[in-house]
GROMACS .gro file of N, CA and C in nm:
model
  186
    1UNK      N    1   6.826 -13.957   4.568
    1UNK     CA    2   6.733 -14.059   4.526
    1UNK      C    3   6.593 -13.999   4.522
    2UNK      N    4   6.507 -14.020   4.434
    2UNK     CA    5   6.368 -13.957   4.416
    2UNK      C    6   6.277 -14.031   4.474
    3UNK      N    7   6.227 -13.985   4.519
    3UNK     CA    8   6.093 -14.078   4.611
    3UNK      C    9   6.013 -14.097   4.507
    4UNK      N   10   5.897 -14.175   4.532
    4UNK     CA   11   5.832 -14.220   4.482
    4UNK      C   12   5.740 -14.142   4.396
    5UNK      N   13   5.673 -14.037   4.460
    5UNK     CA   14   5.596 -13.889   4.459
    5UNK      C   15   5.636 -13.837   4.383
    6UNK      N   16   5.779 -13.824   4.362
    6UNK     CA   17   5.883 -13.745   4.239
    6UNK      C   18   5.877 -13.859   4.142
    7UNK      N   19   5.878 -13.968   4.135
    7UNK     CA   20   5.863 -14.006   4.021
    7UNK      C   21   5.760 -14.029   3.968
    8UNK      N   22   5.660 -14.076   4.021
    8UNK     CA   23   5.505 -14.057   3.949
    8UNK      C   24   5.492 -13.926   3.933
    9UNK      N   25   5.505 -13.794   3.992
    9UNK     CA   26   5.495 -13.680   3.933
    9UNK      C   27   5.552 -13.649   3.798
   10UNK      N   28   5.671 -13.699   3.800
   10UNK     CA   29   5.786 -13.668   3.660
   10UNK      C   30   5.721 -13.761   3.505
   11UNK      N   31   5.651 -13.877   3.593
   11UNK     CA   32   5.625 -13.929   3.494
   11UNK      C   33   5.428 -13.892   3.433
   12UNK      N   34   5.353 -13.879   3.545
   12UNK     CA   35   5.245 -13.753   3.520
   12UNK      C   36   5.277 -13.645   3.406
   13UNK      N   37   5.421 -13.584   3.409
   13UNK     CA   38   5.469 -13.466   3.303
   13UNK      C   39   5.504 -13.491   3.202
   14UNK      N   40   5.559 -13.621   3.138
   14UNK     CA   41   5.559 -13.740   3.030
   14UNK      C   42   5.456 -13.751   2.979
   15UNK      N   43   5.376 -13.812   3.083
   15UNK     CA   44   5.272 -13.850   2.973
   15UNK      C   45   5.205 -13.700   2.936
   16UNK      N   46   5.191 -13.631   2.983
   16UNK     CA   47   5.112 -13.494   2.919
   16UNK      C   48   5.141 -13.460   2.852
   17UNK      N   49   5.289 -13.436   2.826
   17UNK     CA   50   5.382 -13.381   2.715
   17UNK      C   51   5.367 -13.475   2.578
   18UNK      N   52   5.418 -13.586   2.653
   18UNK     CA   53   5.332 -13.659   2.478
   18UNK      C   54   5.217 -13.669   2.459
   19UNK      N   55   5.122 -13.652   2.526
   19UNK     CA   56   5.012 -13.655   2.490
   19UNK      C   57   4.943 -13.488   2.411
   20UNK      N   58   4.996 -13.401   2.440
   20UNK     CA   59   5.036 -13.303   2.372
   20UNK      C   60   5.041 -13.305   2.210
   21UNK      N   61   5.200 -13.381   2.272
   21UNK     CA   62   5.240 -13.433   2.073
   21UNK      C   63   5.162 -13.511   2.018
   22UNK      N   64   5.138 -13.593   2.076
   22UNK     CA   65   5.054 -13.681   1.955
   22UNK      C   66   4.907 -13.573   1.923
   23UNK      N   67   4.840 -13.558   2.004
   23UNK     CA   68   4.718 -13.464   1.944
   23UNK      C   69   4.782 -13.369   1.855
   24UNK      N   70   4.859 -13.286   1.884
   24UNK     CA   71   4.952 -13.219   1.753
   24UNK      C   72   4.946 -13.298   1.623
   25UNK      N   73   5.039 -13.377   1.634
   25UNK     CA   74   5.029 -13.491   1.486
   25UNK      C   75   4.886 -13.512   1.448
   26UNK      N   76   4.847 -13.558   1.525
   26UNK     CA   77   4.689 -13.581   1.449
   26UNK      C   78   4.604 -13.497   1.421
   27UNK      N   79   4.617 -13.409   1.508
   27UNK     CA   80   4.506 -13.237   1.413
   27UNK      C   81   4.614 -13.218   1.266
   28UNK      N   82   4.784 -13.269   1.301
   28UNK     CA   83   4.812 -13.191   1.160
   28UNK      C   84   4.752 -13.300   1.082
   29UNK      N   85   4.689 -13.418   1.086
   29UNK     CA   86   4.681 -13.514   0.932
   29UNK      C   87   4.521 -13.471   0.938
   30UNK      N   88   4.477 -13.476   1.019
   30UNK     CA   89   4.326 -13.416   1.011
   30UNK      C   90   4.311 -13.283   0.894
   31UNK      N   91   4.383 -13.199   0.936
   31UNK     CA   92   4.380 -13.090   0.843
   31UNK      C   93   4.429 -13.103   0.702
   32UNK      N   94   4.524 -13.240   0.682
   32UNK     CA   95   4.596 -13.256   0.569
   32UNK      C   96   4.506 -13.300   0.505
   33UNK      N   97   4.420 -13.454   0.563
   33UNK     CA   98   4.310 -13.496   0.523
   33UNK      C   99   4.205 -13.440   0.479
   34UNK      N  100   4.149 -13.296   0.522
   34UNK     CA  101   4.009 -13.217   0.519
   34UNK      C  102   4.047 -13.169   0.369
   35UNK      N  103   4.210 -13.114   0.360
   35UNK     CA  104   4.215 -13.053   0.261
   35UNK      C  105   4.206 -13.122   0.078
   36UNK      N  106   4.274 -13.254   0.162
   36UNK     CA  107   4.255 -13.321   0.045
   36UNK      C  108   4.129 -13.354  -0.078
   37UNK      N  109   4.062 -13.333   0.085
   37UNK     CA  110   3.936 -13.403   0.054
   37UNK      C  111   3.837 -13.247  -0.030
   38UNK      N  112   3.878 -13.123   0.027
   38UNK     CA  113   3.825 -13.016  -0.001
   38UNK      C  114   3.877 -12.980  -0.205
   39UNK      N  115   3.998 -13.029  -0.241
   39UNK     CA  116   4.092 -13.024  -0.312
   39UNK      C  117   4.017 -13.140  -0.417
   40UNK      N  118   3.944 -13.271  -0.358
   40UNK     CA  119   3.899 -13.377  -0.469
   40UNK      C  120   3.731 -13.298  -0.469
   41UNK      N  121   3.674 -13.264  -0.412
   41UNK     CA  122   3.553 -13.185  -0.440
   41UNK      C  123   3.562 -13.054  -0.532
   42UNK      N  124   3.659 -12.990  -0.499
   42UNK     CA  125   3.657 -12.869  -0.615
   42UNK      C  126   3.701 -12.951  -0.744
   43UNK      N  127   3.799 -13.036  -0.793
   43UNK     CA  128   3.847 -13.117  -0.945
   43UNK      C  129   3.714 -13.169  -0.959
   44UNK      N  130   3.659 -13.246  -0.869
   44UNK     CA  131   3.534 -13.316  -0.948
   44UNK      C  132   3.417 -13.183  -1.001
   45UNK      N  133   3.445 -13.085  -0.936
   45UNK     CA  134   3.293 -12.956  -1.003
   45UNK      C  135   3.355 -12.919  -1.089
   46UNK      N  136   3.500 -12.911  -1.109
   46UNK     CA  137   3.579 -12.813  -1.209
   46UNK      C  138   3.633 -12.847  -1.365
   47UNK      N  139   3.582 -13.044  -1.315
   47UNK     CA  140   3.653 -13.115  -1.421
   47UNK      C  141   3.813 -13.121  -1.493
   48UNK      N  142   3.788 -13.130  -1.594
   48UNK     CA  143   3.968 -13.111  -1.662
   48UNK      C  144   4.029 -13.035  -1.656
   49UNK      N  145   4.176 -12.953  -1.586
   49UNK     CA  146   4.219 -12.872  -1.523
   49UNK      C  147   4.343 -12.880  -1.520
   50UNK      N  148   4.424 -12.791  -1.569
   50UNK     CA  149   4.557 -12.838  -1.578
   50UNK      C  150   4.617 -12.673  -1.508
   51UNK      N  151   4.684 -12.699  -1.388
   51UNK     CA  152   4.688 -12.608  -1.240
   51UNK      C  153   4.859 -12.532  -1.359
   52UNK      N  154   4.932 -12.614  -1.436
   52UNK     CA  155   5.029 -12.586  -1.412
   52UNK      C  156   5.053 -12.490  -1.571
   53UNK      N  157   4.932 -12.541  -1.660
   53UNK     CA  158   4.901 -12.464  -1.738
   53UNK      C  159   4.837 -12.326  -1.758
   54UNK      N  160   4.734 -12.350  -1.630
   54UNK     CA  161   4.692 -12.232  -1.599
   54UNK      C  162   4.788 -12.063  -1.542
   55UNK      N  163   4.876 -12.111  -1.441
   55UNK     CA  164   5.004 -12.037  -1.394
   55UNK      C  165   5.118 -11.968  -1.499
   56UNK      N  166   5.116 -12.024  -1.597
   56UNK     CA  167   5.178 -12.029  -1.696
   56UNK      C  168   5.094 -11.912  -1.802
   57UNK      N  169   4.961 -11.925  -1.804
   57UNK     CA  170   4.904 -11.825  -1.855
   57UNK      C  171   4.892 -11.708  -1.788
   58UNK      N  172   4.895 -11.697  -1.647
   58UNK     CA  173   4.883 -11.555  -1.611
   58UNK      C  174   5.051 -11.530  -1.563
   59UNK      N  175   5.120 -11.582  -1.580
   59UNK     CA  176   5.278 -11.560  -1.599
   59UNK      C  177   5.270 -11.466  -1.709
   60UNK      N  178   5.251 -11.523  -1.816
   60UNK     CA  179   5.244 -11.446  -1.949
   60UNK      C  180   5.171 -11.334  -1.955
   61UNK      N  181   5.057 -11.291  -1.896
   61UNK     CA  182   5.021 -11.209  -1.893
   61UNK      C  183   5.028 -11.070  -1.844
   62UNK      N  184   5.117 -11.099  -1.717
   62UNK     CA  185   5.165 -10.984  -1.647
   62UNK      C  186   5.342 -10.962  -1.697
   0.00000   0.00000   0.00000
């Protein structure tokens, strides 16, 4: 049987561990977010842009 000590300890290691994960998850949407946002700033300076047309031209070229 676990004393008491053992279980608030075990559960002390719970919460850290998820608390772990979740900051994980959220730096990853943070970074997903920055990029997005880095990704709608370059289209708006770059204007009309077609990514898949472009690939396609230096396909051909090499």
């Amino acid at each position: 049987m676990e004393t008491e000590t053992e279980a608030i300890g075990d559960l002390s290691l719970f919460q850290g561990r998820t608390g772990i994960t979740v900051r994980s998850v959220l730096s990853e949407e943070d970074k997903v977010n920055s990029a997005m946002k880095v990704q709608d700033i370059i289209r708006a300076k770059v204007g009309h842009w077609n990514g898949s047309e472009e690939i396609r031209k230096w396909r051909q070229k090499s």
